[in-house]
Structures are given as structure tokens and as C-alpha cells.
Coordinates of N, CA, C and O in Angstrom, one line a residue:
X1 N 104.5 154.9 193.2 CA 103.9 156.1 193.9 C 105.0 156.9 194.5 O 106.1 156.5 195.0
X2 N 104.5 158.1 194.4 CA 105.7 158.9 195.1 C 105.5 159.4 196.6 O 104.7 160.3 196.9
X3 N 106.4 158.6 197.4 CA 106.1 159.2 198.9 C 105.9 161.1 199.6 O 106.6 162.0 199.1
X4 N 105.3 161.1 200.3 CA 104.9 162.3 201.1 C 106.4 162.7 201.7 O 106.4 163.9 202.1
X5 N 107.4 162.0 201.9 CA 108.2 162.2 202.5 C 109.1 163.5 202.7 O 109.9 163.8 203.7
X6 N 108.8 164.0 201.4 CA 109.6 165.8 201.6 C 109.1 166.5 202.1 O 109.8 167.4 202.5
X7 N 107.5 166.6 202.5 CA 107.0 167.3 203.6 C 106.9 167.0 204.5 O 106.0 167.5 205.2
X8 N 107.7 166.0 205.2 CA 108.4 165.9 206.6 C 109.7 166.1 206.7 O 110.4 165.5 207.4
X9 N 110.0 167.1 206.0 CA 111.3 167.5 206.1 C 111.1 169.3 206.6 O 111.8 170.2 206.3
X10 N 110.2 169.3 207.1 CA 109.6 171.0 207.6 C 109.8 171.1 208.8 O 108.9 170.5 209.4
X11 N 110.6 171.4 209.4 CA 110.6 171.5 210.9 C 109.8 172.9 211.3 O 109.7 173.6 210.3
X12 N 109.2 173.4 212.4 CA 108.5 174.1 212.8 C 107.5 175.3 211.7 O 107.4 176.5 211.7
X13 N 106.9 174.2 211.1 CA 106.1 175.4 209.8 C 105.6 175.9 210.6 O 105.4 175.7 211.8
X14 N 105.0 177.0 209.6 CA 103.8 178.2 210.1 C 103.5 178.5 208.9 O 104.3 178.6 208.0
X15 N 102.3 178.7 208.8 CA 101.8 179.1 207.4 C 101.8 179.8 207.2 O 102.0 180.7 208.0
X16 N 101.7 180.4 205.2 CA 102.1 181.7 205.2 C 101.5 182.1 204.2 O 102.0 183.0 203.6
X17 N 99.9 181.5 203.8 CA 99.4 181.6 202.5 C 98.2 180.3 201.8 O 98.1 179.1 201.8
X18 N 97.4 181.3 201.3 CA 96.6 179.5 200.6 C 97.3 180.1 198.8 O 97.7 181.2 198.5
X19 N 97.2 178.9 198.0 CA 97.8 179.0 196.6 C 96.9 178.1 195.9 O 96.2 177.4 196.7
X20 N 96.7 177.9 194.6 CA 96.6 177.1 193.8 C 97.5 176.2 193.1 O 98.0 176.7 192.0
X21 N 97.7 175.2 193.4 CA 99.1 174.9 192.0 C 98.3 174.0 191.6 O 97.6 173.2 192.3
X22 N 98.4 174.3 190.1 CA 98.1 172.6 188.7 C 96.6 172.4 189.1 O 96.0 171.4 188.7
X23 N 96.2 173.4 189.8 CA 94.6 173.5 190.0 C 94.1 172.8 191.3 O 92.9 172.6 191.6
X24 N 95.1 172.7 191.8 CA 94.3 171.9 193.0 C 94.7 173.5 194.3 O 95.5 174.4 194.2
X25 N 93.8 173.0 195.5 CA 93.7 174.5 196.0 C 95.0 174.0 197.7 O 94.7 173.0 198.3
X26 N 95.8 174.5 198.0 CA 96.9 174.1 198.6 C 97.2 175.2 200.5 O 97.0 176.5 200.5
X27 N 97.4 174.7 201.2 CA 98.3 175.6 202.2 C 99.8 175.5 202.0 O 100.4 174.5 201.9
X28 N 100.4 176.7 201.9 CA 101.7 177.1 201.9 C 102.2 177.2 203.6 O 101.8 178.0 204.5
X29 N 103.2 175.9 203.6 CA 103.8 175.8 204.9 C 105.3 176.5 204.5 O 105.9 176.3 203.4
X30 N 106.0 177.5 205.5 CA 107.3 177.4 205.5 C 108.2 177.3 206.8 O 107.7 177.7 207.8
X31 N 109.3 176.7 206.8 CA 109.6 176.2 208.3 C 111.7 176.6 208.0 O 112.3 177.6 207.5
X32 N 112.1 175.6 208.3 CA 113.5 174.9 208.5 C 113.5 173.8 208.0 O 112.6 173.0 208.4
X33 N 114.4 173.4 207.0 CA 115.3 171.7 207.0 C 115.2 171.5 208.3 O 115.7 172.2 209.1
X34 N 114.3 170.1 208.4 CA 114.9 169.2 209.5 C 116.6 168.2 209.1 O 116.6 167.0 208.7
X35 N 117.4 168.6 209.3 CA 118.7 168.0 208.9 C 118.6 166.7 209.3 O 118.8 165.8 208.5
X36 N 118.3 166.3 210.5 CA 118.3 164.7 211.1 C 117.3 164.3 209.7 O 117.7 163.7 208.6
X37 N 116.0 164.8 210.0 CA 115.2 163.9 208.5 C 115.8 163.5 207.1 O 116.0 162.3 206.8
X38 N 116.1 164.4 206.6 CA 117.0 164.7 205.3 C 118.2 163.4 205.6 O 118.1 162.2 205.4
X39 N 119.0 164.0 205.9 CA 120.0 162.6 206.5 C 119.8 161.3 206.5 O 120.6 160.5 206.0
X40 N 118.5 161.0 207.5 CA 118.1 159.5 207.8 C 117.3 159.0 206.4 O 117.3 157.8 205.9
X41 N 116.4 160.3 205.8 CA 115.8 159.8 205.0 C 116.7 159.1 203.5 O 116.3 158.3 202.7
X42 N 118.2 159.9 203.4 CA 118.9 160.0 202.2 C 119.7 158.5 202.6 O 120.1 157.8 201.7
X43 N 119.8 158.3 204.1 CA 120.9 157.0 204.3 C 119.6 155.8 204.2 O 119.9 154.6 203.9
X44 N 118.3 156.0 204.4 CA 117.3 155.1 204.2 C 117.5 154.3 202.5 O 117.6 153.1 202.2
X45 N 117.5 155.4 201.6 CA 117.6 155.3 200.4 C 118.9 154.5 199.8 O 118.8 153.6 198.9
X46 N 120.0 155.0 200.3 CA 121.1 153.7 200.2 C 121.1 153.1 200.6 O 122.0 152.5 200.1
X47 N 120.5 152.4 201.7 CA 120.9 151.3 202.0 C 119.6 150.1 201.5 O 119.7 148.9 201.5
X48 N 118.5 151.0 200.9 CA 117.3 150.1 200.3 C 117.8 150.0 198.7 O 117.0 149.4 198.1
X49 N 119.1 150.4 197.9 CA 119.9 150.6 196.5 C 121.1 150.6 197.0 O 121.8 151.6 197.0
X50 N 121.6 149.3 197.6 CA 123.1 149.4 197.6 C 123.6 149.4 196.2 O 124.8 149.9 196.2
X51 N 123.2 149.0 195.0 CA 123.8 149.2 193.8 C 124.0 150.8 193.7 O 125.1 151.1 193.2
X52 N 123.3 151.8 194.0 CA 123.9 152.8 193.9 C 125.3 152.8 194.6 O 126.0 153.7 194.2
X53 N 125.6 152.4 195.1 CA 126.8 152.6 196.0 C 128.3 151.7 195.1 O 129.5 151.6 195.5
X54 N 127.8 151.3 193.9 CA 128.4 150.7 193.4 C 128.9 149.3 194.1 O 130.1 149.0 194.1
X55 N 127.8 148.4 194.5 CA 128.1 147.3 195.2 C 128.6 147.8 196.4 O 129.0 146.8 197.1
X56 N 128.9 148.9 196.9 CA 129.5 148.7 198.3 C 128.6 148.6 199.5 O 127.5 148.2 199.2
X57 N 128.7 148.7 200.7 CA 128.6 148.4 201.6 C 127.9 150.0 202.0 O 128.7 150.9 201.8
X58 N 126.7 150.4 202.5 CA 125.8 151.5 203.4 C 126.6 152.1 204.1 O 127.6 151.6 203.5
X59 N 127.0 152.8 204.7 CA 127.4 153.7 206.0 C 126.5 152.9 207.2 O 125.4 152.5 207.3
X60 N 128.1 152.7 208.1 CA 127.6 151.7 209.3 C 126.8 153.5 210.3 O 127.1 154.6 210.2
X61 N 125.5 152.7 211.2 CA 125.5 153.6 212.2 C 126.3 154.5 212.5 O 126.0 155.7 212.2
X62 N 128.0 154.3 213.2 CA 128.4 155.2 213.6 C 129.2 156.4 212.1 O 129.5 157.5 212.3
X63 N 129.2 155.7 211.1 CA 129.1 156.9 210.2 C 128.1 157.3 210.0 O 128.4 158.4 210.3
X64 N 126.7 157.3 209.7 CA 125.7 157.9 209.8 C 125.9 159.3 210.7 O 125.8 160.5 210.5
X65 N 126.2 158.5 211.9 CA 126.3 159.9 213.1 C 127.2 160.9 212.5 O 126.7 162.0 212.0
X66 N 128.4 160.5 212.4 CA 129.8 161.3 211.3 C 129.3 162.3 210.9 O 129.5 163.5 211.2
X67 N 128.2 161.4 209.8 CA 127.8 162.6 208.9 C 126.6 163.8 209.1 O 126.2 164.8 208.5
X68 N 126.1 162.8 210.3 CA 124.7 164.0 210.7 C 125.4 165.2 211.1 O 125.3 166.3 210.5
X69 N 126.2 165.0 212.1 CA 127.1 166.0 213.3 C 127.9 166.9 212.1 O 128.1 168.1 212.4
X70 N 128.4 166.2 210.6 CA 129.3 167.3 209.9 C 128.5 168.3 209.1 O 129.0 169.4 209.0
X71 N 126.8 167.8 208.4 CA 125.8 168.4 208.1 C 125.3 170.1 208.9 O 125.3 171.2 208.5
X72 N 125.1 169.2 210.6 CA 124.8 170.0 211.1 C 125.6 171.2 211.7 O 125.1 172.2 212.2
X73 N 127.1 170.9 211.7 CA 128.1 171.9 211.8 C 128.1 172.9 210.9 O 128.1 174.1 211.3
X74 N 128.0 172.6 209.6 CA 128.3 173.2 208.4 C 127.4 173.8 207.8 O 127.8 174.5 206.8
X75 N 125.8 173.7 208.2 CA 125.0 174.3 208.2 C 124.3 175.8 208.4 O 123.5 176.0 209.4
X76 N 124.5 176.9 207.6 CA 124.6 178.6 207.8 C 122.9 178.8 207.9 O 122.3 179.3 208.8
X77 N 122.4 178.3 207.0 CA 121.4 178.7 206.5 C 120.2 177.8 205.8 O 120.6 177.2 204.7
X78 N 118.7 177.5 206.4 CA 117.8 176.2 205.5 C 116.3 177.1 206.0 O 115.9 177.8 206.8
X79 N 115.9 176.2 204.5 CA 114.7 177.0 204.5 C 113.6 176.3 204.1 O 113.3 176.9 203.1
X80 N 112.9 175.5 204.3 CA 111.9 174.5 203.6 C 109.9 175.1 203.4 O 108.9 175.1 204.1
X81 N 110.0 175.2 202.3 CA 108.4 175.0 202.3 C 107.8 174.3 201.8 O 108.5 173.8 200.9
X82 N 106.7 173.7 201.9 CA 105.6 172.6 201.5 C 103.9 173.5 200.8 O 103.4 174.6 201.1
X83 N 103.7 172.7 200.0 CA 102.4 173.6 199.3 C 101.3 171.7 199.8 O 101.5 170.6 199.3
X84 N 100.4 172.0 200.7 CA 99.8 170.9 201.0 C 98.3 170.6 200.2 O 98.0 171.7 199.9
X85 N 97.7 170.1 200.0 CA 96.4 169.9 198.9 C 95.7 170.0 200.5 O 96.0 169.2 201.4
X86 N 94.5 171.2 200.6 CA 93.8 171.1 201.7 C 92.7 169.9 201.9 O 92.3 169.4 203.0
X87 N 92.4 169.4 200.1 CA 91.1 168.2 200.7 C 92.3 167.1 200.8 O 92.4 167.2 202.1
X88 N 93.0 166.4 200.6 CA 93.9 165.4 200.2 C 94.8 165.2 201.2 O 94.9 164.1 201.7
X89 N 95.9 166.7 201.8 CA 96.8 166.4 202.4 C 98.3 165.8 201.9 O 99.3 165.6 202.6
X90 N 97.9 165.6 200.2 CA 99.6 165.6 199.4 C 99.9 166.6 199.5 O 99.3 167.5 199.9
X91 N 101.5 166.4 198.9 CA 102.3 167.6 198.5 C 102.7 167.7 197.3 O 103.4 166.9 196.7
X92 N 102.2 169.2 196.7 CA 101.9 169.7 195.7 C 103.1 170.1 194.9 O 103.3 170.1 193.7
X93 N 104.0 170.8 196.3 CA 104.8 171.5 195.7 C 105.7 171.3 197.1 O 105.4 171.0 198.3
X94 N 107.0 171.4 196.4 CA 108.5 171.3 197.9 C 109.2 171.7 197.4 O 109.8 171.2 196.4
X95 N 109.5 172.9 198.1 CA 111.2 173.7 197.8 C 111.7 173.9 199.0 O 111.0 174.1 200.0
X96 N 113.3 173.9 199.0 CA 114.2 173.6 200.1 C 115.1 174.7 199.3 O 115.0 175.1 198.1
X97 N 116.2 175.4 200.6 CA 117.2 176.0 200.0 C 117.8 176.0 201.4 O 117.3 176.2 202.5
X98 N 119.3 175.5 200.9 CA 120.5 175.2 202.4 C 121.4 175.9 202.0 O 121.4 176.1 200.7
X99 N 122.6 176.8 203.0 CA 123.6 177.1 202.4 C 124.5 176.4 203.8 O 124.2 176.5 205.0
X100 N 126.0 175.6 203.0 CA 126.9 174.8 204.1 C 128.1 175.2 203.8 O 128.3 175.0 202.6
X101 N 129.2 175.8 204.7 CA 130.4 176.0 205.0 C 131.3 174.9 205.9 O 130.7 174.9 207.0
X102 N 131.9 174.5 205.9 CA 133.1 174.2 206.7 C 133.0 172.4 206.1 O 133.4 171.4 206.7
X103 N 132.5 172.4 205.0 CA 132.3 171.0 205.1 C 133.7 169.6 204.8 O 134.4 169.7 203.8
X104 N 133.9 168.7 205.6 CA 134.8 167.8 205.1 C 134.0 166.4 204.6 O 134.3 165.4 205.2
X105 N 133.3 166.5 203.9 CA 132.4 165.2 203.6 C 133.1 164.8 202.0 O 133.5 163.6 201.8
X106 N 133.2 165.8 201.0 CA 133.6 165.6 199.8 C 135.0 165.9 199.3 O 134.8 167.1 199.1
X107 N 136.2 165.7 198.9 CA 137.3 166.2 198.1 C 137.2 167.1 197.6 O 136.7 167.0 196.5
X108 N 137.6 168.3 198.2 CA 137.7 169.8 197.4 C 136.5 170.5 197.1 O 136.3 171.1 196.1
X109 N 135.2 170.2 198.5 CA 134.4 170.7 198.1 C 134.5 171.1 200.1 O 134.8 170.4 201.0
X110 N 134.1 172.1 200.2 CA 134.0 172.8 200.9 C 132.8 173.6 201.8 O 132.7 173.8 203.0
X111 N 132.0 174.0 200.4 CA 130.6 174.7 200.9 C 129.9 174.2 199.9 O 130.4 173.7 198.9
X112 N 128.5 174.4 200.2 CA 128.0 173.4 199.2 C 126.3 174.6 199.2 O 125.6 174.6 200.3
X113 N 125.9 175.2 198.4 CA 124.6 175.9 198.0 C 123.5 175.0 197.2 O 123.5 174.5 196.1
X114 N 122.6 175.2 198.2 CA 121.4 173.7 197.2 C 120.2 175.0 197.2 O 119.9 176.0 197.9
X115 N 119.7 174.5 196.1 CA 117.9 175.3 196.3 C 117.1 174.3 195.4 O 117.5 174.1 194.2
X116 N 116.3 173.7 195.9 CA 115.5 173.1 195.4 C 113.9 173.1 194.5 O 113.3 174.0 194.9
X117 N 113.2 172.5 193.6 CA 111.7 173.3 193.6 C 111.7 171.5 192.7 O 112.5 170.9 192.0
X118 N 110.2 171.3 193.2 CA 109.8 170.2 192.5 C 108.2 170.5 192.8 O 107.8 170.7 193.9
X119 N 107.2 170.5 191.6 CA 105.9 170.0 191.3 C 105.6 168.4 191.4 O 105.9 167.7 190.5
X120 N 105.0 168.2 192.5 CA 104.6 166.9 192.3 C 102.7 166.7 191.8 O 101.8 167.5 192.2
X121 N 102.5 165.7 191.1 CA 101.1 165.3 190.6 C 101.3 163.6 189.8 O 102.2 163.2 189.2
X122 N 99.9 163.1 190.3 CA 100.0 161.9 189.6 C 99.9 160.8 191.0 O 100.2 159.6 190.9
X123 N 99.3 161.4 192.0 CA 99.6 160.6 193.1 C 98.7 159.4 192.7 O 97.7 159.6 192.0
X124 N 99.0 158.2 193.2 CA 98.4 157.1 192.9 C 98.3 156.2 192.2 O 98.0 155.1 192.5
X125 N 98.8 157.2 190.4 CA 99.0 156.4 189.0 C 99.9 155.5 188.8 O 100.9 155.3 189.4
X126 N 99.4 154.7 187.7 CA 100.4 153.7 187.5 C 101.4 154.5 186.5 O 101.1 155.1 185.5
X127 N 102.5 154.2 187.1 CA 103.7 154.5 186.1 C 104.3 153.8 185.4 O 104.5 152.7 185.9
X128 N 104.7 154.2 184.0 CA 105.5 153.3 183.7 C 107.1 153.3 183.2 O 107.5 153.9 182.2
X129 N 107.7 152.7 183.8 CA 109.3 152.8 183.6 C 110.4 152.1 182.8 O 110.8 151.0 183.1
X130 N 111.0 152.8 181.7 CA 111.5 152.5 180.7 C 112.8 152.4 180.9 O 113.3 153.5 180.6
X131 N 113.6 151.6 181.1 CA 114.9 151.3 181.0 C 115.4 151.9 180.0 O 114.8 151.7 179.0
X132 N 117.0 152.9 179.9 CA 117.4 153.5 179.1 C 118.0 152.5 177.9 O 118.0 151.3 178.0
X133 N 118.4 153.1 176.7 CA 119.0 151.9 175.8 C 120.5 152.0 175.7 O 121.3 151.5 174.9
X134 N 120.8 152.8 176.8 CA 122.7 152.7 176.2 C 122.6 152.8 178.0 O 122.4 154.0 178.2
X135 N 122.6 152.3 178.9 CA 122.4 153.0 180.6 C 124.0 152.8 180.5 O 124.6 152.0 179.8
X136 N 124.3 153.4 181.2 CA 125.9 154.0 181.8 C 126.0 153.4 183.6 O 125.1 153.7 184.4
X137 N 127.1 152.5 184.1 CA 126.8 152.4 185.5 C 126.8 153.7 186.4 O 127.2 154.7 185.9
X138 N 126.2 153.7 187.7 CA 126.4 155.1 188.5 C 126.5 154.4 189.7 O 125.8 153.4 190.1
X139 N 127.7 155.0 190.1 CA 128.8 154.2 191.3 C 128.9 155.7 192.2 O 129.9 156.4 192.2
X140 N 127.5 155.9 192.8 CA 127.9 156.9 194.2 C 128.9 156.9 195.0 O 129.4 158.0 195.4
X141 N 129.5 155.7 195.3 CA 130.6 155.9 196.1 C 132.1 156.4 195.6 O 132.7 157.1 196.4
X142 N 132.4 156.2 194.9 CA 133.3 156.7 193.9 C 133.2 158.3 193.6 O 134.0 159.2 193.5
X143 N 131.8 158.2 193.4 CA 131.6 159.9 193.3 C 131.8 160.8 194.8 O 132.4 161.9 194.8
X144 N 131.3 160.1 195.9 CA 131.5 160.4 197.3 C 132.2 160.1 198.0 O 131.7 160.0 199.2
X145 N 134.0 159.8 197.9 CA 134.3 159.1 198.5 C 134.7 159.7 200.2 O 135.1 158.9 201.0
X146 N 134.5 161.1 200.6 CA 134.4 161.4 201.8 C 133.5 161.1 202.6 O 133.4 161.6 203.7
X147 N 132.8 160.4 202.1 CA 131.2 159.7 202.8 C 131.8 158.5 203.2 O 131.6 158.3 204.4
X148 N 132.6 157.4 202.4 CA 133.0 156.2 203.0 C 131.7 155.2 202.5 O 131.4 154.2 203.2
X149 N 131.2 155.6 201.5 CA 130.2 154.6 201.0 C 130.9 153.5 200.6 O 130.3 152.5 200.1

């Protein structure tokens, strides 16, 4: 199942529209990135897949903080909307767009431009998940090493 969890990443919505998406009938919330959410929710995720980390070790608490405080410095510009299913209360639809300057989190990365858009549907279903046939390892930390993963 796929969690609700990107539509708690809306800090002060206000609505701004009803929509249809994929046929289901929706409120259009738009707000701000909550950064603390985003953050906690993304360090939640590694530390429940430390193999992503390539066997290493989570970000203790006080890096977590590190990196909330360098997020939120570096942060110009966020923009979050949610498309919500009015009988249901899923989310239909989540797009995010951040723009970050001054960042020291990555090697030679500096500012960092995200925009996001994902359709979600299927809430409930069984899925089923197919292991690749050639899989390649993926060693986050190695890829991130100004995170200290």
C-alpha cells in the first residue's frame, strides 16, 4: 500500500479548486513544503532500509538536526499541492516544487531545483513485486557523502 504521507507534507493549505483526476472527483489543496516533514519523513525511510545506506549506519539525531537547520537555510522557494478524493480522503495527485541555494550537504552541489508530479491510484491493491534479473547494488551513502550516511 502506498501511504498518505505526501499530503502531510502541506503546510498551511488553502484551497484553490475542485478537479477530477483518473475519474475520481478531488479538492485541490496548495500550501508550502513542510521541510521538518519532508526531512523526518526521508530520515524515517533510511533508517527503516539501512541497506540503502549501503550497510551503513542512519544519521545519528544530532545529524538529523545538521541537516534539518542546512535544508531550512538553503531554502528560496516551496510550493506543495495535494489533489484529495472528497468521498475517500486519498491523494490523488502531489506535486511539490523547492528551489535551495547555499547548500553544503553534497560535493559540488550547491543549489539544488526539485519539481515534483506523481498520480497516485490503486489504493488498497495487492501488488506485485518483481525482482530485477541483473539488480546492480545502490549504496546511498557513497552517493551522499555530505550527509554522513
Amino acid at each position: 500500500r502506498i501511504p498518505p504521507q505526501p499530503a502531510l507534507f502541506v503546510e498551511s493549505p488553502t484551497e484553490v479548486g475542485r478537479e477530477e483526476i483518473n475519474g475520481v472527483e478531488t479538492v485541490h489543496l496548495q500550501g508550502t513544503v513542510d521541510t521538518d516533514a519532508v526531512v523526518d519523513y526521508v530520515i524515517g525511510l533510511l533508517r527503516g532500509a539501512p541497506d540503502l545506506l549501503g550497510g551503513g549506519e542512519p544519521p545519528a539525531d544530532a545529524e538529523v538536526a545538521s541537516i534539518r537547520d542546512q535544508v531550512r537555510a538553503a531554502l528560496l522557494e516551496s510550493r506543495s499541492d495535494v489533489w484529495i478524493g472528497t468521498r475517500d480522503l486519498l491523494p490523488y495527485r502531489v506535486a511539490a516544487t523547492a528551489r535551495l541555494e547555499g547548500l553544503d550537504l553534497l560535493p559540488d552541489i550547491t543549489a539544488l531545483s526539485l519539481d515534483v508530479l506523481a498520480d497516485v491510484s490503486g489504493f488498497g491493491e495487492e501488488a506485485e513485486i518483481v525482482a530485477p534479473a541483473n539488480p546492480k547494488p545502490f549504496d546511498l551513502g557513497s552517493m551522499l557523502p555530505g550527509l554522513g550516511l
